[in-house]
Coordinates of C-alpha atoms and ligand atoms in Angstrom, one line a residue:
X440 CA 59.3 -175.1 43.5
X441 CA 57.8 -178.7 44.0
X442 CA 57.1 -178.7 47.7
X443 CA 59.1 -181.8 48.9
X444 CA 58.7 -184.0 52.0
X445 CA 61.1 -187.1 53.2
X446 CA 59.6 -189.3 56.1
X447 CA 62.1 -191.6 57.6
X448 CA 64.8 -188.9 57.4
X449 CA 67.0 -189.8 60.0
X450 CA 67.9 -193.2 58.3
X451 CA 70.3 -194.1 55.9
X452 CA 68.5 -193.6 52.5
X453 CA 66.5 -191.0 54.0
X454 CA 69.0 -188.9 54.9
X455 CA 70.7 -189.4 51.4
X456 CA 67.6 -188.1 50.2
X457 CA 67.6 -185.2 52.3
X458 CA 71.2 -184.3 50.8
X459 CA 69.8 -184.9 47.2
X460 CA 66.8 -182.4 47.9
X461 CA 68.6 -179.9 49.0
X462 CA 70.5 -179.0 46.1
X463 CA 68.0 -179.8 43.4
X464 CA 66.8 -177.1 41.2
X465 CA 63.4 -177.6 41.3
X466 CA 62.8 -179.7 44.5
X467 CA 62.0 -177.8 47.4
X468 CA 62.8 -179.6 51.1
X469 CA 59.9 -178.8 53.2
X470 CA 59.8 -181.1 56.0
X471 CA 61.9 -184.1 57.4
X472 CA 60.0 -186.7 59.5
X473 CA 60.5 -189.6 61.6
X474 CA 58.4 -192.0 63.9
X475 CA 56.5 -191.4 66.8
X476 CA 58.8 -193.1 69.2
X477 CA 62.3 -191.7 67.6
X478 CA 65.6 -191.3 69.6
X479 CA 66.2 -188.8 67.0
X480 CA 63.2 -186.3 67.4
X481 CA 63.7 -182.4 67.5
X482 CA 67.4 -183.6 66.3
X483 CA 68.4 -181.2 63.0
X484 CA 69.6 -183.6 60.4
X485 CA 72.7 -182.3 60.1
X486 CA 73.4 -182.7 63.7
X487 CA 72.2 -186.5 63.4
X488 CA 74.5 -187.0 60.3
X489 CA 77.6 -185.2 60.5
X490 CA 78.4 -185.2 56.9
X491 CA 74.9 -182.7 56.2
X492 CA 76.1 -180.3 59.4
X493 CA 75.6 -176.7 58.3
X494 CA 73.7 -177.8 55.4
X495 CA 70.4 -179.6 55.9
X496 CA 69.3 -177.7 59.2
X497 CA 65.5 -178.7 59.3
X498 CA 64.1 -180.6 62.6
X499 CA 63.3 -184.1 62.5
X500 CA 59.8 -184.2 63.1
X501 CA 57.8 -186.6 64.8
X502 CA 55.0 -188.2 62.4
X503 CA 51.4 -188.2 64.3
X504 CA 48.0 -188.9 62.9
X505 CA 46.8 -185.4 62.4
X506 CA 50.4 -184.4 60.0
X507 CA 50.0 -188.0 58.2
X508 CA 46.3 -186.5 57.2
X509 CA 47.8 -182.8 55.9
X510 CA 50.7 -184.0 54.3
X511 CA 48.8 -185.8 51.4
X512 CA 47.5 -182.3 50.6
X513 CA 50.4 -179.9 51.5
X514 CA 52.6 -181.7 49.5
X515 CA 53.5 -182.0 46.1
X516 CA 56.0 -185.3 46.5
X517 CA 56.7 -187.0 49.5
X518 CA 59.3 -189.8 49.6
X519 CA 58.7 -193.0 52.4
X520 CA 61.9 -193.9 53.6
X521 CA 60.7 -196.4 56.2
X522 CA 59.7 -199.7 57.1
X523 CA 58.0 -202.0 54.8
X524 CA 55.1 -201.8 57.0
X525 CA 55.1 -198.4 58.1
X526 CA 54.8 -197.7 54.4
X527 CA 52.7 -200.4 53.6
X528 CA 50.4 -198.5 56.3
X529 CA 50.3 -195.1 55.7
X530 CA 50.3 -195.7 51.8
X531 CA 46.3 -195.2 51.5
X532 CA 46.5 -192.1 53.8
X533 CA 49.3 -190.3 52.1
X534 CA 48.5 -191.1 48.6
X535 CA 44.7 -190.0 48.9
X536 CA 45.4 -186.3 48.3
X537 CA 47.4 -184.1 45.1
X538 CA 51.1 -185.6 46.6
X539 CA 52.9 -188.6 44.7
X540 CA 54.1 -191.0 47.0
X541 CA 57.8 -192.5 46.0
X542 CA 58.4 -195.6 48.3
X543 CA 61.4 -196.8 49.0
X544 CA 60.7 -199.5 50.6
X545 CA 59.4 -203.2 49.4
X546 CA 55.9 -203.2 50.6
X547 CA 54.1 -202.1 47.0
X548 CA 56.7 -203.8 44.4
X549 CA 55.4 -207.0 44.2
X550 CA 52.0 -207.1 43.2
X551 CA 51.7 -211.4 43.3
X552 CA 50.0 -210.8 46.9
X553 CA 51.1 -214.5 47.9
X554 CA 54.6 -214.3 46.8
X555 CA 54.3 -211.2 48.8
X556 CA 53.6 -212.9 52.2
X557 CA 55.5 -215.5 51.7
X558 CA 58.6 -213.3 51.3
X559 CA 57.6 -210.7 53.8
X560 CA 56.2 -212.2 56.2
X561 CA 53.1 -210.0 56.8
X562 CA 49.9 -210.1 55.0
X563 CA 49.3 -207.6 51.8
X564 CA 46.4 -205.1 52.8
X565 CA 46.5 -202.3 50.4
X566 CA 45.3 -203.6 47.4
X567 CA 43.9 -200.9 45.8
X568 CA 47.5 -199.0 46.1
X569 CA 49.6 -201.9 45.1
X570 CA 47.5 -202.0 41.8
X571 CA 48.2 -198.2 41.4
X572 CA 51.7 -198.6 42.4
X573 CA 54.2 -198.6 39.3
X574 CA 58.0 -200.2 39.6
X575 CA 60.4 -197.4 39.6
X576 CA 63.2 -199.0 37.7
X577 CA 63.7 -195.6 36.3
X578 CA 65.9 -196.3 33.2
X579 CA 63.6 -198.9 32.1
X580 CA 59.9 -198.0 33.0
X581 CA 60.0 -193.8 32.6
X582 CA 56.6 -194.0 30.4
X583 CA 54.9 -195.8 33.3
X584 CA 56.6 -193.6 36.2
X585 CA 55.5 -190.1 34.6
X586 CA 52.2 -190.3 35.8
X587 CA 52.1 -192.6 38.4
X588 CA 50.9 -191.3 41.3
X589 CA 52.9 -194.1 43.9
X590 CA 55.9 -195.1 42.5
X591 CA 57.3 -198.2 44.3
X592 CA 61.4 -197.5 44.2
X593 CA 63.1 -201.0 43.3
X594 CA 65.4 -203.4 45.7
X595 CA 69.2 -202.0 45.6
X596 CA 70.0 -205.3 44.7
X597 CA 67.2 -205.8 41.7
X598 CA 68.2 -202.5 40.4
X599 CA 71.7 -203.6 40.4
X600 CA 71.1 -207.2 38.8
X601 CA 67.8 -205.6 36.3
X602 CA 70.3 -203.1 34.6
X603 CA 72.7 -205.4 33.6
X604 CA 70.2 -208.0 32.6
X605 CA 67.2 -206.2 31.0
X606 CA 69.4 -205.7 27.9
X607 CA 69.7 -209.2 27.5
X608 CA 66.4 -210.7 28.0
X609 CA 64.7 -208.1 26.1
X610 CA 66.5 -208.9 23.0
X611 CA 66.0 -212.6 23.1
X612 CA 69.7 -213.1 23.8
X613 CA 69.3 -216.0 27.3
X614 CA 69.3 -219.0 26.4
X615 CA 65.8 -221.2 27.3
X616 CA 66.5 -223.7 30.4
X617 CA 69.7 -221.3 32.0
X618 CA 68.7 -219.1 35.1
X619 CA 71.2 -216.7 35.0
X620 CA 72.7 -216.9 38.1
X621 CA 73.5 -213.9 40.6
X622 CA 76.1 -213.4 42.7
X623 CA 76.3 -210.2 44.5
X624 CA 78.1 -208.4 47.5
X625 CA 76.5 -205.4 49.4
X626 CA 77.9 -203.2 51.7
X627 CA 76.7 -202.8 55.6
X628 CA 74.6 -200.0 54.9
X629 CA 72.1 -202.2 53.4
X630 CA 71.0 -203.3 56.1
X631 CA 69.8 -199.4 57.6
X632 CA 71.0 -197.4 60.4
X633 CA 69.0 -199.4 63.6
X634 CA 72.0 -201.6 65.4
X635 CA 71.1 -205.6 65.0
X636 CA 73.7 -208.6 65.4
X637 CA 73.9 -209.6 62.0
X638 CA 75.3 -205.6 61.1
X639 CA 77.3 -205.2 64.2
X640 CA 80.9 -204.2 63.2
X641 CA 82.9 -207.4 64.8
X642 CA 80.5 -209.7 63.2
X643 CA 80.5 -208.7 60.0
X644 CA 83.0 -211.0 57.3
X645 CA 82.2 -211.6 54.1
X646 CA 79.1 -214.1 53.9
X647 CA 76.1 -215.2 51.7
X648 CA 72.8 -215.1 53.5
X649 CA 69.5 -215.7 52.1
X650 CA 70.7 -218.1 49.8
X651 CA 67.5 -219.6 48.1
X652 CA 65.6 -217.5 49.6
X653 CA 65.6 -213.7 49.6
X654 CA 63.1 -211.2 49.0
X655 CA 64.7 -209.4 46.1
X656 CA 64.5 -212.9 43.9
X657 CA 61.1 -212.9 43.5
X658 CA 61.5 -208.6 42.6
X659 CA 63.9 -209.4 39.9
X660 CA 62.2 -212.3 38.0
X661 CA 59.1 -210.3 38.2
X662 CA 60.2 -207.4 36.5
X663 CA 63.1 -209.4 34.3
X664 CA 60.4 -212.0 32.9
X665 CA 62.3 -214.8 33.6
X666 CA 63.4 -217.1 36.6
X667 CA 66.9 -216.1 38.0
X668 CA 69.0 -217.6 41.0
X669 CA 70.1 -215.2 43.4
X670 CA 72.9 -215.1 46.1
X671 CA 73.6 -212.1 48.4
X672 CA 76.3 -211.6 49.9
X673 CA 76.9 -209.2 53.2
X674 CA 81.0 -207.7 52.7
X675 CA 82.4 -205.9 55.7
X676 CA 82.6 -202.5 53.7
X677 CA 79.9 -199.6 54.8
X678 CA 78.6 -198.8 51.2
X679 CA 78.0 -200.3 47.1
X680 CA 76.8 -203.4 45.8
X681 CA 79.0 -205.3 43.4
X682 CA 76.5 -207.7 41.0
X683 CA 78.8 -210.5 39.1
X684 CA 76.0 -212.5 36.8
X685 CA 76.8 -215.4 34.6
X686 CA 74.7 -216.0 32.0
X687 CA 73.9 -219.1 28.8
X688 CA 73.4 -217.2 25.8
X689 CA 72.3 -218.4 22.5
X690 CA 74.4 -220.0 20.3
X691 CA 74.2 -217.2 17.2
X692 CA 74.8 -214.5 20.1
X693 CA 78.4 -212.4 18.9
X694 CA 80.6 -210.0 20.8
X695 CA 78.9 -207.4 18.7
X696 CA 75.2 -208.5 19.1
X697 CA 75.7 -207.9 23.1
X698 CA 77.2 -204.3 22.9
X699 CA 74.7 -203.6 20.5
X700 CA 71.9 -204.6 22.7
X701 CA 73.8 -202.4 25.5
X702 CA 74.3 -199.3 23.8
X703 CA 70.9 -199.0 22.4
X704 CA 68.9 -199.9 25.7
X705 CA 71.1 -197.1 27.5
X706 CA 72.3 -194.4 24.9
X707 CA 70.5 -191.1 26.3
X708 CA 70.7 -192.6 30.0
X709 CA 73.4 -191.0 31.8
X710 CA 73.2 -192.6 34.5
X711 CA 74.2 -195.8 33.4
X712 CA 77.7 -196.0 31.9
X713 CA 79.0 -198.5 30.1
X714 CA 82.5 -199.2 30.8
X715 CA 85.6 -200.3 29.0
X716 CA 86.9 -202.2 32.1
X717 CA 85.4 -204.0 35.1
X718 CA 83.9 -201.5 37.8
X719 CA 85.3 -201.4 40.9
X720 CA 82.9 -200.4 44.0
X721 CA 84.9 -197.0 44.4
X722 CA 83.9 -195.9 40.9
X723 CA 80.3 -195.6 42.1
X724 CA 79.8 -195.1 45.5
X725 CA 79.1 -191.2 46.1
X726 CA 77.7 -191.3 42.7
X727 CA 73.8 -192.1 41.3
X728 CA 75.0 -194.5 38.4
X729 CA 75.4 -197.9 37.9
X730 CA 78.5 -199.2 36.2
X731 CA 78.2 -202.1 33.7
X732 CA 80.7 -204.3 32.3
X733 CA 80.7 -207.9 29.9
X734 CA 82.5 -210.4 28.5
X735 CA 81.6 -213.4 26.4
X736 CA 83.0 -216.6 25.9
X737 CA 82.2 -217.5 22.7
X738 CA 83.3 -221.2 22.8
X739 CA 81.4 -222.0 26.0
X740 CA 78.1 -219.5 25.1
X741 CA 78.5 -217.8 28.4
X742 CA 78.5 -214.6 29.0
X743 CA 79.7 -212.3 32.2
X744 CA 78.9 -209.2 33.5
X745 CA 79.5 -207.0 36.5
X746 CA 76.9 -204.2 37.9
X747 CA 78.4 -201.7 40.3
X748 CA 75.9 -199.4 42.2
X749 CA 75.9 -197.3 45.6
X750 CA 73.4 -198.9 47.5
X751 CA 72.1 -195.6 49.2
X752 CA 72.1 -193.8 45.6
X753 CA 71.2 -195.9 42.9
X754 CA 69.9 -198.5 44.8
X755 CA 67.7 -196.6 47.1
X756 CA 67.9 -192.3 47.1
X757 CA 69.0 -191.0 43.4
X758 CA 66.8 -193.5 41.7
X759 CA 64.0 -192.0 43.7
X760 CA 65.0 -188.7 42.7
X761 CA 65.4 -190.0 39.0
X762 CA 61.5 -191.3 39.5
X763 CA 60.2 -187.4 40.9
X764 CA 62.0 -185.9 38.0
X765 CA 60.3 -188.1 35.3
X766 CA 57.0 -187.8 37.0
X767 CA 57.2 -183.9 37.5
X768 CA 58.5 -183.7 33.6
X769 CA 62.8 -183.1 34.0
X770 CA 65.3 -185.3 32.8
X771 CA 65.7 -188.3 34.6
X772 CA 69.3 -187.4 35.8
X773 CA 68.5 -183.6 37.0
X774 CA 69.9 -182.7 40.3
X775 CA 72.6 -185.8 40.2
X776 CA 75.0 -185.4 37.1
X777 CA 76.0 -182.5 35.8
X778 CA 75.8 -181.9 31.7
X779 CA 79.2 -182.9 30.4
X780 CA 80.3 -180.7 27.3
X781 CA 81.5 -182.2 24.3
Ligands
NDP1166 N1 69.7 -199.3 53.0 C1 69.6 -199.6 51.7 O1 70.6 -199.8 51.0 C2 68.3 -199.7 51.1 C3 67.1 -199.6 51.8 N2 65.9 -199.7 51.2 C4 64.7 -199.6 51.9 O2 64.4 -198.2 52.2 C5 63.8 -198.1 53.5 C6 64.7 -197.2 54.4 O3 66.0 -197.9 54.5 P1 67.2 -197.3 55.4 O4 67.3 -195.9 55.2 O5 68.3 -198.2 55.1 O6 66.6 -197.6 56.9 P2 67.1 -197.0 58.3 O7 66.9 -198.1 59.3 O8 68.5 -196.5 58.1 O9 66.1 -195.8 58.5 C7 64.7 -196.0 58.7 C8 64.0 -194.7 58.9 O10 62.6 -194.9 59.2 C9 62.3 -194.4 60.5 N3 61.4 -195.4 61.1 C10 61.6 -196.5 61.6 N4 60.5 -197.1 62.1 C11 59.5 -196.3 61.8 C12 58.1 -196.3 61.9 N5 57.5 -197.3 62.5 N6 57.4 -195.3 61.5 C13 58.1 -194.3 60.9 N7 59.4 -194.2 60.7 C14 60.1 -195.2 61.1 C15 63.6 -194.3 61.2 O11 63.6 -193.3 62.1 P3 63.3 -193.5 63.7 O12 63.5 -194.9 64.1 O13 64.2 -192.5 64.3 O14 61.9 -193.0 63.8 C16 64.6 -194.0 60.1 O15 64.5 -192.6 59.8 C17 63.6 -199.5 54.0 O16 62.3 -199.9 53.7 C18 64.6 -200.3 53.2 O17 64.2 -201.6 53.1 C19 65.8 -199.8 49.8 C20 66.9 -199.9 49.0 C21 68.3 -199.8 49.6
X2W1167 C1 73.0 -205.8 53.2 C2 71.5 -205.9 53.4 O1 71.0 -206.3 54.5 N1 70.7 -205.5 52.4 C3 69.3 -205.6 52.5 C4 68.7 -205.0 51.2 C5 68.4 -203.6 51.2 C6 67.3 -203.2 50.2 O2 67.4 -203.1 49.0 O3 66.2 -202.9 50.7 P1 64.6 -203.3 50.5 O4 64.4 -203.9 51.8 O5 64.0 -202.1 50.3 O6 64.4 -204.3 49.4 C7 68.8 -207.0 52.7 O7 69.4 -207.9 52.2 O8 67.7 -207.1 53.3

């Protein structure tokens, strides 16, 4: 069994994570962790998170300096569940010894070290990590992620927007001098478990925020190749992100072309389905995939298409898990779907 190790546990994604362990076949859970400080230590998971009661019974352990120096060798995978700059800290410790580090978090995606500050406020200081880490889009960058040894798990919302517009890009299909333009909603969730104003329950109603300006548009046009416009949206809904894109395609782009494009970028991914009607936020949440869905408009040369993920899943814990299988050799889905016979 690959010996298995979640810091940032009592959180959101990390207790997702904790969940996903757990019943993996090859995974082993070894050891939950939070920070030094945490209201939560000596708490058992399951007690913290009602749903995992009776079922993920391991302490939450404080993290000190002498266990952040063992783990990198006691481990075979340890997923960072944290802070940007917890992880963005403890990256050249953890990763300096046999275990893989899978990040969650946004500190080692973008390797433009400006952009970097600009968006996150806080200086870039790992450099030698960030140019080992590899972007964990898994359905798009397995090669890379099977032996990386610090995978950087992508943006809930840049996983969201990247499926549905990788396709596209990759086969020529946007038209030159269109950004497609993003408009997505995310549930509360996003935001992680710690109580602030903006996610406080009588505040929340529907909203864009970071319009112009958010962290994940720079994450997407990196890894899409192109400049996009991006506008989040905060719904008041506890979980899944619903992506509607509008895109300019080219003018010899058919009907035909576009499902073409989408069936050969994801046959053999399971995780991403391809639906005959538009997704609706229940039909993923609970679930690791992402839901796609397209129309064209052949008169105008615009094209539509909705992305439906679980923020916690597919934007956060089951691609993480999808990134440990490549890189340990499993299919990318083991663990989160099961085999459906013909
Ligand atoms: N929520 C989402 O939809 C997504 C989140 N992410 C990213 O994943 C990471 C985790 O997100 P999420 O689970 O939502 O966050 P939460 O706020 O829910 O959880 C954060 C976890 O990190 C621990 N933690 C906080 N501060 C520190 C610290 N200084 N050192 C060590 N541990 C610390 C917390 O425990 P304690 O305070 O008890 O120590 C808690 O276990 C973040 O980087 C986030 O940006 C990525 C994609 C989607
Ligand atoms: C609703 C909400 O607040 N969502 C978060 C995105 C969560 C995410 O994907 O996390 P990373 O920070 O790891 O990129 C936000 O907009 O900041």
């Amino acid at each position: 069994m690959i010996k298995t190790c979640i810091v940032g546990a009592s959180g959101y994604t990390g207790a997702e994570l904790a969940s996903l362990v757990q019943r993996h076949p090859r995974f082993e859970l070894n050891a939950l962790y939070v920070s030094a400080q945490s209201q939560d230590a000596g708490k058992k998971l399951g007690d913290v998170h009602g749903y995992l009661f009776a079922q993920v019974n391991l302490p939450l352990t404080p993290l000190n300096d002498d266990a952040l120096h063992s783990l990198a060798n006691e481990m075979d995978v340890i997923f960072l569940a944290t802070p940007h700059e917890a992880s963005h800290d403890w990256m050249p410790i953890l990763s300096s010894g046999k275990a893989v580090v899978f990040d969650l978090s946004g500190a080692f995606r973008l390797k433009d070290q400006q952009v970097f500050e600009q968006y996150y406020g806080f200086a870039h200081q790992q450099p030698a990590c960030l140019e080992k880490a590899v972007y964990g889009l898994a359905d798009w960058f397995a090669k890379d992620i099977k032996t990386a040894d610090i995978v950087a798990v992508p943006g809930c919302y840049p996983t969201a927007s990247l499926s549905a517009l990788k396709p596209l890009h990759d086969a020529g299909f946007i038209a030159d001098g269109h950004l497609p333009i993003i408009n997505a909603v995310s549930g509360v969730s996003g935001a992680g478990r710690k109580a602030a104003m903006a996610s406080s329950y009588c505040e929340v109603s529907l909203q864009a925020y970071g319009v112009l300006g958010h962290r994940h548009q720079p994450e997407i046009s990196a890894y899409l190749g192109r400049d996009v416009i991006f506008t989040p949206h905060l719904g008041n809904f506890k979980r899944g992100i619903l992506a509607t894109i509008t895109v300019k395609v080219n003018a010899d782009v058919s009907p035909e072309a576009i499902e073409n494009a989408f069936n050969q970028a994801y046959k053999n991914h399971a995780i991403v389905r391809l639906r005959n009607t538009w997704p609706k936020l229940d039909d993923v949440v609970g679930t690791p995939h992402c839901d796609l869905f397209w129309k064209l408009d052949t008169h105008k040369g615009y094209l539509v298409i909705t992305s439906a993920i679980d923020n916690l899943l597919k934007g956060a814990a089951s691609q993480a898990l999808q990134c440990a299988n490549l890189r340990f050799g499993y299919a990318s889905q083991l663990g989160l779907v099961h085999e459906v016979s013909a």
